[in-house]
Short mmCIF file of C-alpha atoms in Angstrom, two decimals:
data_model
loop_
_atom_site.label_atom_id
_atom_site.label_comp_id
_atom_site.label_asym_id
_atom_site.label_seq_id
_atom_site.Cartn_x
_atom_site.Cartn_y
_atom_site.Cartn_z
CA MET X 1 1.42 4.42 -13.42
CA ALA X 2 -2.14 5.57 -12.79
CA VAL X 3 -2.84 8.22 -10.18
CA ILE X 4 -6.01 7.97 -8.14
CA THR X 5 -8.03 11.19 -8.04
CA PRO X 6 -9.50 11.74 -4.56
CA VAL X 7 -13.18 10.97 -4.27
CA GLN X 8 -14.73 13.86 -2.37
CA PRO X 9 -17.77 12.86 -0.30
CA ASP X 10 -20.92 14.95 -0.61
CA LEU X 11 -20.82 16.19 2.97
CA PRO X 12 -21.07 19.59 4.67
CA GLN X 13 -17.89 21.34 5.77
CA VAL X 14 -17.14 20.75 9.44
CA LYS X 15 -14.55 21.94 11.90
CA PRO X 16 -11.21 20.16 12.13
CA GLU X 17 -10.29 18.30 15.28
CA SER X 18 -9.58 20.41 18.37
CA ALA X 19 -8.99 19.04 21.85
CA SER X 20 -10.65 22.05 23.49
CA GLU X 21 -13.82 22.04 21.38
CA LYS X 22 -14.47 18.46 20.32
CA PRO X 23 -17.41 16.42 21.65
CA LYS X 24 -16.56 14.00 24.43
CA PHE X 25 -15.96 10.32 23.78
CA PRO X 26 -19.33 8.63 24.41
CA PRO X 27 -19.73 6.57 27.60
CA ASN X 28 -20.78 2.90 27.65
CA LEU X 29 -19.01 1.93 24.42
CA PRO X 30 -17.07 -1.34 24.17
CA VAL X 31 -13.49 -0.25 24.91
CA ALA X 32 -10.20 -2.12 24.98
CA HIS X 33 -8.66 -2.19 28.43
CA ILE X 34 -5.00 -1.47 27.81
CA SER X 35 -2.36 -0.42 30.33
CA ASN X 36 -1.45 3.19 31.03
CA ILE X 37 2.31 3.54 31.45
CA SER X 38 4.11 6.38 33.23
CA HIS X 39 6.86 7.73 30.99
CA GLN X 40 8.76 9.19 33.95
CA LYS X 41 8.79 5.81 35.70
CA ILE X 42 10.12 4.16 32.53
CA ILE X 43 12.92 6.74 32.44
CA GLU X 44 13.69 5.95 36.08
CA GLY X 45 13.80 2.22 35.39
CA ASN X 46 10.86 1.43 37.68
CA VAL X 47 10.60 -2.36 37.72
CA ASP X 48 6.83 -2.50 38.18
CA GLU X 49 6.22 -0.11 35.28
CA ILE X 50 8.61 -2.02 33.03
CA SER X 51 6.78 -5.22 33.94
CA LYS X 52 3.51 -3.64 32.76
CA VAL X 53 5.11 -2.83 29.40
CA ILE X 54 6.42 -6.38 29.03
CA LYS X 55 3.04 -7.90 29.89
CA SER X 56 1.29 -5.60 27.41
CA ALA X 57 3.76 -6.53 24.68
CA ARG X 58 3.23 -10.23 25.29
CA ASP X 59 -0.57 -10.01 25.59
CA ILE X 60 -1.85 -7.52 23.05
CA GLY X 61 1.01 -5.30 21.81
CA PHE X 62 -0.83 -2.06 22.71
CA PHE X 63 -0.40 0.31 25.65
CA ARG X 64 -0.74 4.02 26.40
CA VAL X 65 2.13 6.16 27.65
CA ASP X 66 1.42 9.20 29.83
CA LEU X 67 3.82 11.82 28.51
CA ARG X 68 2.72 14.56 30.88
CA ASP X 69 4.83 13.35 33.79
CA SER X 70 8.27 13.78 32.20
CA LYS X 71 10.07 16.80 30.81
CA ILE X 72 10.89 15.16 27.49
CA GLY X 73 7.34 13.77 27.29
CA ARG X 74 5.88 17.24 27.60
CA ARG X 75 8.22 18.43 24.84
CA PHE X 76 7.04 15.53 22.68
CA LEU X 77 3.40 16.50 23.26
CA ALA X 78 4.15 20.10 22.28
CA ALA X 79 5.92 18.90 19.14
CA ALA X 80 2.89 16.73 18.33
CA ASP X 81 0.65 19.81 18.57
CA ASN X 82 2.81 21.42 15.89
CA MET X 83 2.33 18.35 13.69
CA PHE X 84 -1.45 18.53 14.05
CA ALA X 85 -1.33 22.15 12.89
CA LEU X 86 0.86 21.06 9.97
CA ALA X 87 -1.63 18.33 9.05
CA GLU X 88 -4.49 20.82 8.78
CA ASP X 89 -2.43 23.10 6.55
CA VAL X 90 -1.20 20.24 4.34
CA PHE X 91 -4.56 18.60 3.76
CA ASP X 92 -6.19 21.97 3.02
CA LEU X 93 -3.95 22.34 -0.04
CA PRO X 94 -5.50 21.93 -3.51
CA ALA X 95 -5.83 18.33 -4.69
CA GLU X 96 -3.45 18.89 -7.61
CA THR X 97 -0.71 20.11 -5.24
CA LYS X 98 -1.03 17.03 -3.06
CA LEU X 99 -1.30 14.59 -5.95
CA ALA X 100 1.90 15.99 -7.47
CA ASP X 101 3.63 14.11 -4.62
CA SER X 102 1.57 10.92 -4.86
CA PHE X 103 3.34 7.89 -3.44
CA LEU X 104 2.18 6.05 -6.56
CA ASN X 105 4.74 8.08 -8.51
CA HIS X 106 7.67 7.27 -6.22
CA GLY X 107 8.39 3.63 -6.98
CA ASP X 108 9.23 1.58 -3.90
CA ALA X 109 9.92 4.58 -1.64
CA LEU X 110 6.48 4.34 0.05
CA LEU X 111 6.69 8.03 0.94
CA GLY X 112 4.61 11.02 -0.14
CA TYR X 113 0.88 11.64 -0.40
CA LYS X 114 -1.86 9.00 -0.42
CA GLY X 115 -5.15 10.32 -1.74
CA LEU X 116 -8.66 9.60 -0.56
CA GLY X 117 -9.70 6.17 -1.82
CA ALA X 118 -6.21 5.09 -2.96
CA SER X 119 -6.28 1.95 -0.76
CA VAL X 120 -8.91 -0.68 -0.06
CA VAL X 121 -10.49 -1.65 3.26
CA ASP X 122 -11.83 -5.14 2.53
CA LYS X 123 -11.62 -8.18 0.27
CA ASP X 124 -14.24 -6.67 -2.06
CA GLY X 125 -12.00 -3.71 -2.90
CA THR X 126 -14.06 -1.04 -1.12
CA ARG X 127 -12.06 2.19 -1.16
CA ASP X 128 -10.88 3.81 2.06
CA ASN X 129 -11.91 7.14 3.56
CA ASN X 130 -8.65 8.81 4.46
CA GLU X 131 -5.85 10.99 3.17
CA GLN X 132 -2.29 10.40 4.38
CA TYR X 133 1.09 12.05 4.05
CA TRP X 134 4.16 9.92 4.74
CA ILE X 135 7.22 12.09 5.44
CA GLY X 136 10.45 10.12 5.61
CA CYS X 137 12.72 10.58 8.63
CA GLY X 138 15.70 10.37 6.27
CA ASP X 139 14.30 13.25 4.23
CA ILE X 140 13.64 15.25 7.40
CA ASP X 141 17.15 14.69 8.77
CA GLY X 142 18.77 15.26 5.38
CA ASN X 143 20.48 11.85 5.34
CA GLY X 144 19.88 11.28 1.64
CA ARG X 145 16.80 12.02 -0.43
CA SER X 146 13.89 9.80 -1.35
CA ARG X 147 11.81 10.33 -4.49
CA ALA X 148 9.16 12.20 -2.51
CA ILE X 149 9.20 15.91 -3.36
CA TYR X 150 7.02 17.41 -0.57
CA ASN X 151 5.26 20.73 -0.90
CA ASP X 152 6.28 24.14 0.39
CA VAL X 153 4.06 23.84 3.47
CA ILE X 154 6.00 20.75 4.56
CA LYS X 155 9.38 22.15 3.54
CA ASN X 156 8.78 25.26 5.63
CA LYS X 157 8.17 23.11 8.72
CA MET X 158 11.23 20.86 8.45
CA ASN X 159 12.68 22.23 11.69
CA GLN X 160 9.48 21.31 13.55
CA LEU X 161 9.45 17.90 11.88
CA ARG X 162 13.09 17.35 12.86
CA ASP X 163 12.31 18.25 16.48
CA PHE X 164 9.39 15.82 16.49
CA ILE X 165 11.36 12.83 15.17
CA GLU X 166 14.35 13.49 17.43
CA LEU X 167 12.04 13.48 20.45
CA GLY X 168 10.25 10.43 19.08
CA LYS X 169 13.53 8.55 18.75
CA THR X 170 14.60 9.44 22.28
CA VAL X 171 11.26 8.29 23.72
CA THR X 172 10.97 5.08 21.71
CA ASP X 173 14.60 4.00 22.18
CA ARG X 174 13.92 3.57 25.89
CA PHE X 175 11.20 1.05 25.07
CA LEU X 176 13.43 -0.67 22.52
CA TRP X 177 15.91 -1.13 25.38
CA ILE X 178 13.18 -3.03 27.26
CA PHE X 179 12.30 -5.20 24.28
CA SER X 180 15.98 -5.90 23.59
CA ALA X 181 16.26 -7.24 27.13
CA ILE X 182 13.28 -9.54 26.53
CA LEU X 183 15.12 -11.01 23.55
CA GLY X 184 18.37 -11.36 25.49
CA LEU X 185 20.16 -8.75 23.39
CA THR X 186 22.83 -6.45 24.83
CA PRO X 187 24.08 -3.08 23.54
CA GLU X 188 27.18 -4.86 22.21
CA ASP X 189 25.12 -7.12 19.93
CA GLY X 190 24.81 -6.22 16.27
CA ASP X 191 21.08 -6.96 16.47
CA TYR X 192 20.45 -4.67 19.43
CA LEU X 193 17.12 -3.16 18.49
CA THR X 194 18.14 0.51 18.39
CA LYS X 195 20.75 -0.47 15.78
CA LEU X 196 18.18 -1.98 13.43
CA TYR X 197 16.48 1.26 12.37
CA SER X 198 17.66 4.72 11.43
CA HIS X 199 16.54 8.15 10.31
CA SER X 200 17.87 7.58 6.82
CA ASN X 201 16.65 6.66 3.38
CA ASN X 202 17.75 3.09 4.10
CA SER X 203 14.79 2.92 6.45
CA GLY X 204 11.03 3.27 6.18
CA SER X 205 10.82 5.22 9.45
CA HIS X 206 8.54 8.18 8.93
CA VAL X 207 6.03 10.69 10.25
CA ARG X 208 2.50 10.03 9.08
CA LEU X 209 -0.23 12.65 8.96
CA LEU X 210 -3.74 11.27 8.50
CA LYS X 211 -7.12 12.89 7.86
CA CYS X 212 -10.48 11.10 7.85
CA PRO X 213 -13.40 13.27 6.71
CA PRO X 214 -16.83 12.60 8.19
CA LYS X 215 -18.69 9.71 6.60
CA PRO X 216 -22.37 9.07 6.00
CA LYS X 217 -24.23 7.18 8.71
CA ASN X 218 -23.77 3.40 8.78
CA ALA X 219 -20.33 3.62 7.14
CA GLN X 220 -18.09 1.22 9.00
CA ILE X 221 -14.40 1.65 8.19
CA ASN X 222 -12.10 4.60 7.40
CA LEU X 223 -8.83 2.63 7.45
CA GLN X 224 -8.58 -1.11 6.79
CA PRO X 225 -7.97 -3.78 9.45
CA HIS X 226 -4.23 -4.39 9.61
CA THR X 227 -1.21 -5.02 11.74
CA ASP X 228 1.54 -2.44 11.53
CA TRP X 229 4.48 -3.54 9.42
CA GLY X 230 7.45 -2.28 11.37
CA MET X 231 8.82 -1.96 14.91
CA LEU X 232 7.06 0.52 17.16
CA THR X 233 4.28 2.99 16.37
CA VAL X 234 3.58 6.08 18.50
CA LEU X 235 0.10 7.42 17.77
CA PHE X 236 -1.46 10.72 18.77
CA ASN X 237 -5.19 11.26 18.28
CA VAL X 238 -7.93 13.31 19.89
CA LEU X 239 -11.13 11.87 18.46
CA GLY X 240 -12.11 8.23 18.86
CA GLY X 241 -12.17 5.77 15.99
CA LEU X 242 -9.17 3.51 16.58
CA GLN X 243 -10.34 -0.04 17.30
CA ILE X 244 -8.42 -3.19 18.11
CA TYR X 245 -9.66 -6.75 17.84
CA MET X 246 -9.76 -8.24 21.33
CA PRO X 247 -9.65 -12.06 21.53
CA GLU X 248 -11.64 -14.03 24.07
CA HIS X 249 -8.71 -14.67 26.43
CA LEU X 250 -8.12 -10.93 26.93
CA ILE X 251 -11.65 -9.66 27.54
CA GLY X 252 -13.30 -9.14 30.90
CA PRO X 253 -16.22 -11.02 32.47
CA GLY X 254 -19.45 -10.55 30.54
CA GLU X 255 -17.68 -9.08 27.49
CA GLU X 256 -17.58 -10.48 23.99
CA ALA X 257 -14.58 -10.87 21.72
CA GLY X 258 -14.46 -8.45 18.82
CA TRP X 259 -13.71 -4.87 17.89
CA LYS X 260 -13.18 -2.50 20.82
CA TYR X 261 -12.49 1.23 20.78
CA VAL X 262 -9.20 2.49 22.16
CA LYS X 263 -10.32 5.59 24.03
CA PRO X 264 -8.06 8.62 23.50
CA GLU X 265 -6.76 10.04 26.77
CA PRO X 266 -5.42 13.60 27.15
CA GLY X 267 -1.64 13.81 27.34
CA MET X 268 -1.15 10.18 26.38
CA ALA X 269 0.15 8.53 23.23
CA ILE X 270 -0.82 5.06 22.10
CA PHE X 271 2.12 2.71 21.49
CA ASN X 272 1.81 -0.51 19.52
CA LEU X 273 4.19 -3.16 18.28
CA GLY X 274 4.49 -4.08 14.62
CA ASP X 275 5.15 -7.25 12.64
CA ALA X 276 8.92 -7.04 13.09
CA PHE X 277 8.59 -7.78 16.80
CA VAL X 278 6.46 -10.83 16.13
CA LYS X 279 9.12 -12.16 13.75
CA TRP X 280 12.09 -11.26 15.94
CA SER X 281 10.50 -12.78 19.07
CA ASP X 282 9.17 -15.88 17.27
CA GLY X 283 5.64 -14.92 18.31
CA GLU X 284 6.30 -14.07 21.96
CA LEU X 285 5.53 -10.39 21.38
CA LYS X 286 2.28 -9.43 19.70
CA SER X 287 1.22 -7.16 16.85
CA THR X 288 -2.55 -6.93 17.13
CA ILE X 289 -4.86 -6.22 14.24
CA HIS X 290 -6.54 -2.82 14.37
CA ARG X 291 -8.55 -0.45 12.18
CA VAL X 292 -10.00 3.06 12.15
CA ALA X 293 -13.78 3.32 12.24
CA PRO X 294 -15.71 6.61 12.04
CA PRO X 295 -15.55 8.48 15.38
CA PRO X 296 -18.37 7.46 17.74
CA GLY X 297 -21.37 9.53 18.80
CA ASP X 298 -21.30 13.27 18.13
CA GLN X 299 -17.63 12.99 17.21
CA ALA X 300 -18.73 11.40 13.92
CA ASN X 301 -19.59 14.85 12.57
CA TRP X 302 -16.02 16.05 12.91
CA THR X 303 -12.98 15.62 10.71
CA ARG X 304 -10.60 13.20 12.41
CA TYR X 305 -6.87 13.94 12.32
CA SER X 306 -4.22 11.63 13.70
CA LEU X 307 -0.45 11.66 13.79
CA ALA X 308 2.06 8.83 14.08
CA TYR X 309 5.81 8.34 14.43
CA PHE X 310 6.75 4.99 12.87
CA THR X 311 10.04 3.27 13.60
CA ARG X 312 10.72 0.73 10.87
CA PRO X 313 13.72 -1.55 10.38
CA ASP X 314 16.34 -0.63 7.82
CA HIS X 315 15.48 -2.07 4.42
CA ASP X 316 17.96 -4.96 4.52
CA VAL X 317 17.19 -6.13 8.08
CA LEU X 318 15.92 -9.71 8.11
CA LEU X 319 12.65 -10.58 9.85
CA LYS X 320 14.05 -13.61 11.67
CA PRO X 321 14.21 -14.73 15.31
CA LEU X 322 16.82 -12.77 17.26
CA GLY X 323 18.79 -13.22 20.47
CA ARG X 324 17.59 -16.08 22.65
CA LYS X 325 14.98 -16.90 20.00
CA MET X 326 17.59 -17.70 17.36
CA LEU X 327 17.96 -21.49 17.32
CA PRO X 328 20.57 -23.42 15.30
CA SER X 329 17.80 -25.38 13.59
CA VAL X 330 16.52 -22.23 11.85
CA ALA X 331 19.83 -20.45 11.34
CA ASP X 332 19.96 -21.33 7.65
CA ALA X 333 16.28 -20.74 6.90
CA GLU X 334 15.30 -18.02 4.45
CA TYR X 335 13.65 -14.89 5.81
CA PRO X 336 12.30 -11.77 4.09
CA THR X 337 14.02 -8.44 4.43
CA PHE X 338 11.88 -5.73 5.92
CA LYS X 339 11.63 -3.97 2.57
CA GLU X 340 10.33 -7.13 0.90
CA TRP X 341 7.76 -7.50 3.68
CA ALA X 342 6.64 -3.87 3.45
CA LEU X 343 6.35 -3.81 -0.34
CA ARG X 344 4.27 -6.99 -0.41
CA ARG X 345 1.83 -5.55 2.10
CA ALA X 346 1.69 -2.09 0.52
CA MET X 347 1.15 -3.21 -3.08
CA ALA X 348 -1.63 -5.64 -2.16
CA GLY X 349 -3.81 -2.83 -0.81
CA ARG X 350 -3.68 -0.40 -3.74
CA SER X 351 -7.12 0.36 -5.17
CA ASP X 352 -5.89 1.24 -8.68
CA SER X 353 -4.64 -2.29 -9.34
CA PHE X 354 -6.70 -4.31 -6.84
CA LYS X 355 -7.91 -7.72 -7.98
CA GLN X 356 -9.35 -10.86 -6.45
CA GLY X 357 -6.90 -12.43 -4.01
CA ASP X 358 -4.89 -9.28 -3.30
CA TRP X 359 -6.52 -8.80 0.11
CA GLU X 360 -5.08 -12.08 1.34
CA LYS X 361 -1.64 -11.18 -0.06
CA GLY X 362 -1.56 -8.14 2.21
CA GLN X 363 -1.81 -10.11 5.43
CA GLY X 364 0.67 -9.40 8.19
CA THR X 365 1.38 -11.43 11.32
CA GLU X 366 -2.25 -11.92 12.34
CA THR X 367 -3.00 -15.17 14.08
CA VAL X 368 -5.75 -17.33 12.58
CA MET X 369 -8.17 -15.91 15.12
CA SER X 370 -7.36 -12.25 14.69
CA GLY X 371 -6.92 -12.77 10.97
CA GLN X 372 -10.66 -13.33 10.90
CA ALA X 373 -10.95 -9.72 12.07
CA ARG X 374 -9.87 -8.59 8.61
CA LEU X 375 -13.20 -9.99 7.42
CA ALA X 376 -15.30 -8.89 10.43
CA VAL X 377 -17.30 -5.68 10.36
#
């Protein structure tokens, strides 16, 4: 199988992302108005705060969580800082070291290193502008081994990685409790949401490190428009660039539908729902299409790092309506497993084998309206 050699842009060296030194997010940009959720209030079971989460999940599938107001949240933020430091060290390694762990060499594991330009960002096959490292939670916890080999920098930080995913699981499981209640699932049910994923090699759950180098002016996309494939994503970023496609019924007076920045806020993580929730809720919960554009304003001159904890269903979990959404009329219908869903989407976006029609094959759970956002610039 061919390995894509990173395409290095002809750009000056710049500083990596730093919260204390980076330029401020520019004012007066079109931003998405998403809810800010208190993590401590979620822990306490505050009804009003839980209602905000439910409304966000039904409307747009995105919300921020303020992790500064809880003890475990502050530990999660500190663990995320360690992951940002790891990302800088990992991506500074020589290209040959990183490519030795290319995900293209690992079959259907979908773990390891993704080089610059190894995926496409549009229907014309334009290559992306990011490097990624996908580190499997099963590999981190030692519950089996994937085909990813990882380098010594990553291996030497396994304790920090383990701390990060354990905190991530504790934080996200509280939200999965809320979404289970929406679906009418109880802890005794086999489909209770916290039972549908694991930190094992039977699951695609992973830590993702991402680096976007600066791009020339007028470049539009670093990471393609997409919906996330799995359950719940927890994203940490300092520089702007994340954009979501806001439909007309969710914008404010005088605003236009289209791409809106999600402004990073100190001490907050961005949570978003993936395709699995759309399938399990029969469309009641949303997975909104989003992309990564170059950082705005003076931030565009900086390297953009981001970090995500992805919870993904176990490979054999079916993407079918669950709980109160499961009707007898569809009980015998055929549904894809999560692994089938993930492989279809992943393989369609590879630049080394991309051909006409592959872009459409990679579609997730976008509605017709937001599906148009995959073509919008």
